[in-house]
Amino acid sequence: MTAQTWWQQAVIYQVYPRSFADSNGDGIGDLPGIIERLPYIADLGADAVWISPFFASPQRDIGYDVSDYRTVAPEYGTNDDAQRLIDRCHELGMKVVFDLVLNHTSDEHPWFVESRSSRDNPKADWYVWADGGTDRRGRPTPPNNWRSELVLPRAWNWGEERQQWYLATFLDFQPDLNWHNPDVEAEQTDMIRMWLGRGVDGFRLDIFHAIMHDAQLRSNPLRPQLRGGIPRIDDPIHTLNTDENYALAQRLRAVCEEFDGDRALLGEALGTPTDLKRYVDDDGRLGLHLVFDFDFLAAPYRARTQRSLIKRFERLYPPPLVPTYVIENHDRARSISRLGGDQRKARVMATLLCTLRGTSVLFQGQEIGMTNQYIPLREADDPIPGVVAKWLPEWLNRRIPERLNRDEVRVPMSWTGEPGAGFTEAGVTPWLPFHDDHDRVNVEAQDADPDSLLHWYRELLALRRSSPALSGGTLELFDAHLDVICFERASDDERILVVANMGDDSVAHPINRAEPLARSNTDIAVTGSSVTLPPHSAAVLALT
């Protein structure tokens, strides 16, 4: 086995700063609050902390609408707090990853305010502006047929000052930067160097697949289809996953390589499996270090589906490349809600997430089984429900696990069952409501229960960290019973077998001599020739 870099085997813990820990009693989580809770993350067994955006922002999209990439938003703290966060992570033996939104800024960013003021100012070409046509009534029409990533709205918005259209791939108050302008890339890479120079170990890159559009602004061909489970009326060949985008990934990797230590780029991208692979390795040209494949997150709880995905990841990302596994984040429904609240299934998915080869990502609260917290669409801070509510009835939203109000997974972290949930002071109204069941499902309660989901995550991550085979070994997937996933992790002198039963019936799986290292269910029985797994259970075994 060759030595691996931290990002090839890391467990990354995602913190949503507004909802993690409030240190000053204003109802909003902040950087000092995160710093106070970092020992909890280290004790859980995480190798790195990913902090969602905390830069200056009007907060219309809760930080994903940046107005200054170099300054911490005052409600979160100061730049000195950001430095203390970086340093404290390193003191605890963890890496720290910041979240960067490179595709767009807020429309309140000084760059855009200047850009939209005229066609000939110094920032005029820092965003994507274009002339369009006119309809039969003389009204302006967009320059092409590009749609936003929300599918229904068009991607073009009228700028009255310039009498031109500006591109917004996501929401209309998030204008796209023009990365074809070398001054834009120079400014953004200089900003990246600034944070790397302060000790940041890497960046999670938001909607990276959309940064480099077709410079000729050609319309996408009309081709109704499902892409990533989302219906589209076109094939976005000129807006998503362009050749220029892959080249940009390679240039950003080169920026990281200017610095000592292993710095890493983790990309959020949507596309086919081949599209995503190209961000990491484009015919031998290395780009991003890691990329999410959200098929694992979205896949149904079914052994044959999960087995198929693991096979695909192993084929696409052979060593030294690694896949990135995730089952929750700040944009998607809580995994235990998708699993119908079944703690057994949550423990099985935790087992897979923590023992598969590659990088694993956890979202705050996942380790204690936090569920979706219902918040009506029309009461959301999240801007997306304002679009969704126009066509999705509230009664239908409540009946689908994959809810479209992202606030439901962003409520404050449940630390205790006391008033304030351990997130803030008693009597303080948080920016989003506390979870209804925070009095029962919280860190303090699960810390006291040795059979809790929290203890299961700690056990798995401690085992992963102590085991060369689990942290960096090879993976061989075996044929098994229809409801069973079975694979072996191996290093030079260690072999570990992971067996998971995702069915409703008990299964006896044949094995050679093995000793149990971890069992999700105390009823799992290991003999000299088999392991008997009750419904929805998993075991980690040392092969002897």
mmCIF file of C-alpha atoms in Angstrom, residues 15-321:
data_model
loop_
_atom_site.group_PDB
_atom_site.id
_atom_site.type_symbol
_atom_site.label_atom_id
_atom_site.label_comp_id
_atom_site.label_asym_id
_atom_site.label_seq_id
_atom_site.Cartn_x
_atom_site.Cartn_y
_atom_site.Cartn_z
ATOM 1 C CA VAL A 15 -21.114 22.482 9.524
ATOM 2 C CA TYR A 16 -23.916 24.838 8.558
ATOM 3 C CA PRO A 17 -22.677 27.836 10.565
ATOM 4 C CA ARG A 18 -25.978 29.667 11.009
ATOM 5 C CA SER A 19 -27.451 26.615 12.753
ATOM 6 C CA PHE A 20 -24.542 25.003 14.592
ATOM 7 C CA ALA A 21 -23.815 27.012 17.746
ATOM 8 C CA ASP A 22 -24.739 30.556 18.814
ATOM 9 C CA SER A 23 -22.103 32.032 21.131
ATOM 10 C CA ASN A 24 -23.582 35.500 21.714
ATOM 11 C CA GLY A 25 -27.323 34.898 22.144
ATOM 12 C CA ASP A 26 -28.585 36.549 18.971
ATOM 13 C CA GLY A 27 -30.219 33.368 17.660
ATOM 14 C CA ILE A 28 -27.690 32.976 14.826
ATOM 15 C CA GLY A 29 -24.857 30.455 14.871
ATOM 16 C CA ASP A 30 -21.390 31.939 14.502
ATOM 17 C CA LEU A 31 -17.690 31.130 14.188
ATOM 18 C CA PRO A 32 -16.910 31.404 17.934
ATOM 19 C CA GLY A 33 -19.743 28.928 18.515
ATOM 20 C CA ILE A 34 -18.204 26.511 16.012
ATOM 21 C CA ILE A 35 -14.808 26.860 17.700
ATOM 22 C CA GLU A 36 -16.339 25.915 21.065
ATOM 23 C CA ARG A 37 -17.883 22.781 19.547
ATOM 24 C CA LEU A 38 -14.867 21.610 17.533
ATOM 25 C CA PRO A 39 -13.812 19.070 20.229
ATOM 26 C CA TYR A 40 -17.177 17.337 19.718
ATOM 27 C CA ILE A 41 -16.429 16.926 16.005
ATOM 28 C CA ALA A 42 -12.926 15.659 16.745
ATOM 29 C CA ASP A 43 -14.262 13.187 19.327
ATOM 30 C CA LEU A 44 -16.805 11.940 16.793
ATOM 31 C CA GLY A 45 -13.868 10.869 14.642
ATOM 32 C CA ALA A 46 -13.954 13.368 11.772
ATOM 33 C CA ASP A 47 -10.740 14.153 9.924
ATOM 34 C CA ALA A 48 -11.872 17.467 8.465
ATOM 35 C CA VAL A 49 -14.518 20.146 8.947
ATOM 36 C CA TRP A 50 -16.310 21.736 5.978
ATOM 37 C CA ILE A 51 -17.845 25.095 6.867
ATOM 38 C CA SER A 52 -20.703 26.306 4.650
ATOM 39 C CA PRO A 53 -20.370 29.976 3.554
ATOM 40 C CA PHE A 54 -19.872 32.626 6.227
ATOM 41 C CA PHE A 55 -18.580 35.452 4.049
ATOM 42 C CA ALA A 56 -20.224 38.880 3.830
ATOM 43 C CA SER A 57 -23.641 38.492 2.234
ATOM 44 C CA PRO A 58 -27.164 39.972 2.220
ATOM 45 C CA GLN A 59 -28.190 36.414 3.257
ATOM 46 C CA ARG A 60 -30.999 36.160 0.713
ATOM 47 C CA ASP A 61 -29.651 32.663 0.004
ATOM 48 C CA ILE A 62 -28.071 32.223 3.435
ATOM 49 C CA GLY A 63 -24.497 32.962 2.392
ATOM 50 C CA TYR A 64 -24.546 31.509 -1.110
ATOM 51 C CA ASP A 65 -24.995 35.088 -2.358
ATOM 52 C CA VAL A 66 -21.578 36.530 -1.513
ATOM 53 C CA SER A 67 -20.901 40.263 -1.409
ATOM 54 C CA ASP A 68 -17.265 40.035 -0.242
ATOM 55 C CA TYR A 69 -15.190 36.854 -0.467
ATOM 56 C CA ARG A 70 -12.430 38.225 1.763
ATOM 57 C CA THR A 71 -14.479 39.294 4.780
ATOM 58 C CA VAL A 72 -16.475 37.341 7.368
ATOM 59 C CA ALA A 73 -20.115 38.435 7.698
ATOM 60 C CA PRO A 74 -20.475 40.395 10.968
ATOM 61 C CA GLU A 75 -23.241 38.125 12.298
ATOM 62 C CA TYR A 76 -20.767 35.225 12.113
ATOM 63 C CA GLY A 77 -17.744 36.993 13.570
ATOM 64 C CA THR A 78 -14.546 38.499 12.233
ATOM 65 C CA ASN A 79 -11.604 37.515 10.076
ATOM 66 C CA ASP A 80 -9.672 36.964 13.317
ATOM 67 C CA ASP A 81 -12.361 34.445 14.322
ATOM 68 C CA ALA A 82 -11.871 32.682 10.986
ATOM 69 C CA GLN A 83 -8.147 32.449 11.719
ATOM 70 C CA ARG A 84 -8.833 31.089 15.205
ATOM 71 C CA LEU A 85 -11.126 28.483 13.621
ATOM 72 C CA ILE A 86 -8.413 27.395 11.201
ATOM 73 C CA ASP A 87 -5.803 27.200 13.941
ATOM 74 C CA ARG A 88 -8.054 25.337 16.386
ATOM 75 C CA CYS A 89 -8.959 22.714 13.770
ATOM 76 C CA HIS A 90 -5.264 22.089 13.227
ATOM 77 C CA GLU A 91 -4.592 21.893 16.979
ATOM 78 C CA LEU A 92 -7.234 19.150 17.178
ATOM 79 C CA GLY A 93 -5.654 17.248 14.290
ATOM 80 C CA MET A 94 -8.368 18.126 11.769
ATOM 81 C CA LYS A 95 -8.261 19.806 8.373
ATOM 82 C CA VAL A 96 -10.570 22.706 7.548
ATOM 83 C CA VAL A 97 -12.434 23.215 4.268
ATOM 84 C CA PHE A 98 -14.170 26.468 3.339
ATOM 85 C CA ASP A 99 -17.157 26.692 1.000
ATOM 86 C CA LEU A 100 -16.625 28.831 -2.113
ATOM 87 C CA VAL A 101 -19.320 30.053 -4.499
ATOM 88 C CA LEU A 102 -17.357 30.858 -7.645
ATOM 89 C CA ASN A 103 -20.176 30.752 -10.192
ATOM 90 C CA HIS A 104 -21.993 33.871 -9.033
ATOM 91 C CA THR A 105 -22.108 36.671 -6.490
ATOM 92 C CA SER A 106 -24.889 38.613 -4.830
ATOM 93 C CA ASP A 107 -26.393 41.369 -6.953
ATOM 94 C CA GLU A 108 -25.342 43.618 -4.052
ATOM 95 C CA HIS A 109 -21.658 42.808 -4.535
ATOM 96 C CA PRO A 110 -19.812 46.048 -5.407
ATOM 97 C CA TRP A 111 -18.549 44.369 -8.575
ATOM 98 C CA PHE A 112 -22.075 43.850 -9.871
ATOM 99 C CA VAL A 113 -23.310 47.253 -8.727
ATOM 100 C CA GLU A 114 -20.565 48.781 -10.862
ATOM 101 C CA SER A 115 -21.010 46.301 -13.713
ATOM 102 C CA ARG A 116 -24.706 47.016 -14.144
ATOM 103 C CA SER A 117 -24.270 50.801 -14.019
ATOM 104 C CA SER A 118 -23.102 51.147 -17.638
ATOM 105 C CA ARG A 119 -21.650 49.267 -20.591
ATOM 106 C CA ASP A 120 -18.221 50.898 -20.380
ATOM 107 C CA ASN A 121 -17.195 50.853 -16.687
ATOM 108 C CA PRO A 122 -14.102 48.905 -15.479
ATOM 109 C CA LYS A 123 -16.279 45.991 -14.291
ATOM 110 C CA ALA A 124 -18.631 46.029 -17.295
ATOM 111 C CA ASP A 125 -17.425 42.612 -18.509
ATOM 112 C CA TRP A 126 -17.071 40.954 -15.099
ATOM 113 C CA TYR A 127 -20.543 39.423 -15.442
ATOM 114 C CA VAL A 128 -22.336 37.785 -18.364
ATOM 115 C CA TRP A 129 -24.235 40.507 -20.205
ATOM 116 C CA ALA A 130 -25.809 40.151 -23.636
ATOM 117 C CA ASP A 131 -28.179 41.875 -26.024
ATOM 118 C CA GLY A 132 -31.326 40.055 -26.976
ATOM 119 C CA GLY A 133 -34.070 40.639 -29.489
ATOM 120 C CA THR A 134 -37.584 42.033 -29.364
ATOM 121 C CA ASP A 135 -40.978 40.422 -29.684
ATOM 122 C CA ARG A 136 -43.872 41.572 -31.877
ATOM 123 C CA ARG A 137 -44.791 44.192 -29.304
ATOM 124 C CA GLY A 138 -41.267 45.574 -29.172
ATOM 125 C CA ARG A 139 -40.496 44.098 -25.766
ATOM 126 C CA PRO A 140 -36.956 42.795 -25.122
ATOM 127 C CA THR A 141 -36.442 39.052 -25.432
ATOM 128 C CA PRO A 142 -33.517 37.023 -24.021
ATOM 129 C CA PRO A 143 -30.470 36.254 -26.167
ATOM 130 C CA ASN A 144 -31.047 32.474 -26.110
ATOM 131 C CA ASN A 145 -33.116 29.700 -24.509
ATOM 132 C CA TRP A 146 -30.985 29.027 -21.425
ATOM 133 C CA ARG A 147 -32.930 28.022 -18.306
ATOM 134 C CA SER A 148 -31.932 28.445 -14.684
ATOM 135 C CA GLU A 149 -30.988 25.429 -12.587
ATOM 136 C CA LEU A 150 -34.452 25.735 -11.042
ATOM 137 C CA VAL A 151 -35.666 24.563 -14.486
ATOM 138 C CA LEU A 152 -38.807 26.675 -14.802
ATOM 139 C CA PRO A 153 -37.436 30.247 -14.793
ATOM 140 C CA ARG A 154 -35.287 31.478 -17.639
ATOM 141 C CA ALA A 155 -31.648 32.155 -16.796
ATOM 142 C CA TRP A 156 -31.679 35.693 -18.203
ATOM 143 C CA ASN A 157 -32.759 38.792 -16.292
ATOM 144 C CA TRP A 158 -33.269 42.301 -17.628
ATOM 145 C CA GLY A 159 -30.853 45.036 -16.494
ATOM 146 C CA GLU A 160 -32.602 48.354 -16.990
ATOM 147 C CA GLU A 161 -29.488 50.505 -16.554
ATOM 148 C CA ARG A 162 -27.595 48.804 -19.396
ATOM 149 C CA GLN A 163 -30.646 47.813 -21.424
ATOM 150 C CA GLN A 164 -29.148 44.317 -21.565
ATOM 151 C CA TRP A 165 -29.731 40.884 -20.098
ATOM 152 C CA TYR A 166 -27.556 39.363 -17.387
ATOM 153 C CA LEU A 167 -27.152 35.632 -16.791
ATOM 154 C CA ALA A 168 -28.199 34.061 -13.468
ATOM 155 C CA THR A 169 -27.865 30.290 -13.550
ATOM 156 C CA PHE A 170 -29.505 29.904 -10.159
ATOM 157 C CA LEU A 171 -31.621 32.710 -8.636
ATOM 158 C CA ASP A 172 -32.199 36.133 -10.184
ATOM 159 C CA PHE A 173 -30.297 37.973 -7.418
ATOM 160 C CA GLN A 174 -27.215 35.794 -8.060
ATOM 161 C CA PRO A 175 -25.654 37.075 -11.319
ATOM 162 C CA ASP A 176 -23.082 34.808 -12.949
ATOM 163 C CA LEU A 177 -19.473 35.945 -13.040
ATOM 164 C CA ASN A 178 -17.847 35.975 -16.467
ATOM 165 C CA TRP A 179 -14.954 33.550 -16.064
ATOM 166 C CA HIS A 180 -14.029 34.078 -19.713
ATOM 167 C CA ASN A 181 -12.683 37.439 -18.548
ATOM 168 C CA PRO A 182 -9.092 36.807 -17.332
ATOM 169 C CA ASP A 183 -9.431 39.615 -14.764
ATOM 170 C CA VAL A 184 -12.223 37.690 -13.027
ATOM 171 C CA GLU A 185 -10.167 34.515 -12.813
ATOM 172 C CA ALA A 186 -7.126 36.462 -11.618
ATOM 173 C CA GLU A 187 -9.129 38.127 -8.840
ATOM 174 C CA GLN A 188 -10.764 34.884 -7.695
ATOM 175 C CA THR A 189 -7.548 32.864 -7.715
ATOM 176 C CA ASP A 190 -5.853 35.651 -5.758
ATOM 177 C CA MET A 191 -8.635 35.371 -3.174
ATOM 178 C CA ILE A 192 -8.150 31.585 -3.054
ATOM 179 C CA ARG A 193 -4.422 32.094 -2.480
ATOM 180 C CA MET A 194 -5.203 34.476 0.382
ATOM 181 C CA TRP A 195 -7.238 31.849 2.272
ATOM 182 C CA LEU A 196 -4.774 29.069 1.458
ATOM 183 C CA GLY A 197 -2.042 31.307 2.820
ATOM 184 C CA ARG A 198 -3.982 31.585 6.065
ATOM 185 C CA GLY A 199 -3.950 27.799 6.408
ATOM 186 C CA VAL A 200 -7.201 26.619 4.826
ATOM 187 C CA ASP A 201 -6.730 23.007 3.687
ATOM 188 C CA GLY A 202 -9.204 23.056 0.814
ATOM 189 C CA PHE A 203 -12.462 24.252 -0.601
ATOM 190 C CA ARG A 204 -15.844 22.802 -1.373
ATOM 191 C CA LEU A 205 -16.838 24.400 -4.689
ATOM 192 C CA ASP A 206 -20.526 25.218 -5.120
ATOM 193 C CA ILE A 207 -22.338 24.276 -8.397
ATOM 194 C CA PHE A 208 -18.987 23.943 -10.118
ATOM 195 C CA HIS A 209 -20.538 22.350 -13.211
ATOM 196 C CA ALA A 210 -22.106 25.680 -14.210
ATOM 197 C CA ILE A 211 -19.180 28.115 -14.028
ATOM 198 C CA MET A 212 -17.932 28.166 -17.648
ATOM 199 C CA HIS A 213 -20.759 28.689 -20.133
ATOM 200 C CA ASP A 214 -20.462 28.686 -23.922
ATOM 201 C CA ALA A 215 -18.745 31.946 -24.860
ATOM 202 C CA GLN A 216 -20.814 32.168 -28.067
ATOM 203 C CA LEU A 217 -24.068 31.956 -26.070
ATOM 204 C CA ARG A 218 -25.523 29.294 -28.355
ATOM 205 C CA SER A 219 -28.970 27.965 -27.427
ATOM 206 C CA ASN A 220 -29.208 24.503 -25.917
ATOM 207 C CA PRO A 221 -30.922 21.883 -28.080
ATOM 208 C CA LEU A 222 -34.467 21.088 -27.001
ATOM 209 C CA ARG A 223 -34.526 17.560 -25.630
ATOM 210 C CA PRO A 224 -36.960 16.748 -22.795
ATOM 211 C CA GLN A 225 -35.228 14.441 -20.335
ATOM 212 C CA LEU A 226 -34.504 13.638 -16.714
ATOM 213 C CA ARG A 227 -31.077 14.750 -15.500
ATOM 214 C CA GLY A 228 -30.220 13.764 -11.941
ATOM 215 C CA GLY A 229 -33.882 13.089 -11.318
ATOM 216 C CA ILE A 230 -34.804 16.635 -12.411
ATOM 217 C CA PRO A 231 -37.009 17.106 -15.490
ATOM 218 C CA ARG A 232 -35.520 19.380 -18.151
ATOM 219 C CA ILE A 233 -36.835 20.573 -21.485
ATOM 220 C CA ASP A 234 -33.368 20.982 -22.988
ATOM 221 C CA ASP A 235 -29.940 19.352 -23.126
ATOM 222 C CA PRO A 236 -27.648 21.881 -21.379
ATOM 223 C CA ILE A 237 -24.555 21.202 -23.472
ATOM 224 C CA HIS A 238 -23.708 24.909 -23.688
ATOM 225 C CA THR A 239 -24.281 25.760 -20.033
ATOM 226 C CA LEU A 240 -23.190 22.805 -17.901
ATOM 227 C CA ASN A 241 -20.053 20.636 -17.851
ATOM 228 C CA THR A 242 -18.379 22.377 -20.778
ATOM 229 C CA ASP A 243 -14.832 21.586 -21.863
ATOM 230 C CA GLU A 244 -13.791 24.991 -20.514
ATOM 231 C CA ASN A 245 -15.126 23.977 -17.106
ATOM 232 C CA TYR A 246 -12.872 20.925 -16.952
ATOM 233 C CA ALA A 247 -9.885 23.088 -17.940
ATOM 234 C CA LEU A 248 -10.751 25.500 -15.120
ATOM 235 C CA ALA A 249 -10.703 22.614 -12.632
ATOM 236 C CA GLN A 250 -7.159 21.840 -13.723
ATOM 237 C CA ARG A 251 -6.046 25.466 -13.324
ATOM 238 C CA LEU A 252 -7.519 25.668 -9.822
ATOM 239 C CA ARG A 253 -5.724 22.475 -8.817
ATOM 240 C CA ALA A 254 -2.475 24.105 -9.957
ATOM 241 C CA VAL A 255 -3.190 27.026 -7.603
ATOM 242 C CA CYS A 256 -3.540 24.582 -4.691
ATOM 243 C CA GLU A 257 -0.265 22.928 -5.627
ATOM 244 C CA GLU A 258 1.562 26.232 -5.132
ATOM 245 C CA PHE A 259 1.223 25.684 -1.367
ATOM 246 C CA ASP A 260 2.905 23.248 0.984
ATOM 247 C CA GLY A 261 0.796 20.410 2.322
ATOM 248 C CA ASP A 262 -2.000 18.613 0.593
ATOM 249 C CA ARG A 263 -4.722 21.131 -0.282
ATOM 250 C CA ALA A 264 -7.899 19.705 -1.804
ATOM 251 C CA LEU A 265 -10.825 20.804 -3.965
ATOM 252 C CA LEU A 266 -14.180 19.061 -3.504
ATOM 253 C CA GLY A 267 -16.616 19.846 -6.284
ATOM 254 C CA GLU A 268 -20.400 19.953 -6.225
ATOM 255 C CA ALA A 269 -21.383 19.077 -9.782
ATOM 256 C CA LEU A 270 -24.383 17.567 -11.512
ATOM 257 C CA GLY A 271 -24.120 15.449 -14.626
ATOM 258 C CA THR A 272 -23.607 11.927 -15.876
ATOM 259 C CA PRO A 273 -21.084 9.672 -14.100
ATOM 260 C CA THR A 274 -18.677 10.300 -16.985
ATOM 261 C CA ASP A 275 -19.168 14.070 -16.664
ATOM 262 C CA LEU A 276 -18.275 13.925 -12.989
ATOM 263 C CA LYS A 277 -15.241 11.687 -13.493
ATOM 264 C CA ARG A 278 -13.756 14.217 -15.932
ATOM 265 C CA TYR A 279 -13.525 16.816 -13.158
ATOM 266 C CA VAL A 280 -11.131 14.539 -11.292
ATOM 267 C CA ASP A 281 -9.271 12.956 -14.203
ATOM 268 C CA ASP A 282 -9.846 14.252 -17.723
ATOM 269 C CA ASP A 283 -7.892 11.765 -19.840
ATOM 270 C CA GLY A 284 -4.896 11.984 -17.531
ATOM 271 C CA ARG A 285 -5.236 15.698 -16.756
ATOM 272 C CA LEU A 286 -5.890 16.012 -13.022
ATOM 273 C CA GLY A 287 -8.445 18.568 -11.887
ATOM 274 C CA LEU A 288 -10.521 18.610 -8.717
ATOM 275 C CA HIS A 289 -9.332 16.186 -6.077
ATOM 276 C CA LEU A 290 -12.834 14.988 -5.212
ATOM 277 C CA VAL A 291 -16.331 15.299 -6.613
ATOM 278 C CA PHE A 292 -19.669 14.384 -5.074
ATOM 279 C CA ASP A 293 -21.700 11.713 -6.851
ATOM 280 C CA PHE A 294 -25.183 12.360 -5.535
ATOM 281 C CA ASP A 295 -26.593 9.136 -6.968
ATOM 282 C CA PHE A 296 -25.596 7.427 -3.711
ATOM 283 C CA LEU A 297 -27.499 10.041 -1.707
ATOM 284 C CA ALA A 298 -30.591 9.791 -3.891
ATOM 285 C CA ALA A 299 -30.606 6.000 -4.331
ATOM 286 C CA PRO A 300 -33.397 3.952 -2.757
ATOM 287 C CA TYR A 301 -32.586 1.809 0.248
ATOM 288 C CA ARG A 302 -32.127 -1.412 -1.716
ATOM 289 C CA ALA A 303 -29.118 -3.719 -1.772
ATOM 290 C CA ARG A 304 -29.005 -4.314 -5.516
ATOM 291 C CA THR A 305 -29.102 -0.564 -6.212
ATOM 292 C CA GLN A 306 -26.409 0.246 -3.665
ATOM 293 C CA ARG A 307 -24.283 -2.658 -4.898
ATOM 294 C CA SER A 308 -24.533 -1.384 -8.455
ATOM 295 C CA LEU A 309 -23.459 2.106 -7.407
ATOM 296 C CA ILE A 310 -20.466 0.804 -5.453
ATOM 297 C CA LYS A 311 -19.377 -1.187 -8.523
ATOM 298 C CA ARG A 312 -19.672 1.927 -10.662
ATOM 299 C CA PHE A 313 -17.684 4.071 -8.247
ATOM 300 C CA GLU A 314 -14.933 1.465 -8.047
ATOM 301 C CA ARG A 315 -14.774 1.298 -11.849
ATOM 302 C CA LEU A 316 -14.733 5.072 -12.369
ATOM 303 C CA TYR A 317 -12.338 5.896 -9.512
ATOM 304 C CA PRO A 318 -9.661 3.207 -9.343
ATOM 305 C CA PRO A 319 -6.787 3.875 -6.903
ATOM 306 C CA PRO A 320 -5.222 6.362 -6.432
ATOM 307 C CA LEU A 321 -8.500 8.124 -7.335
#
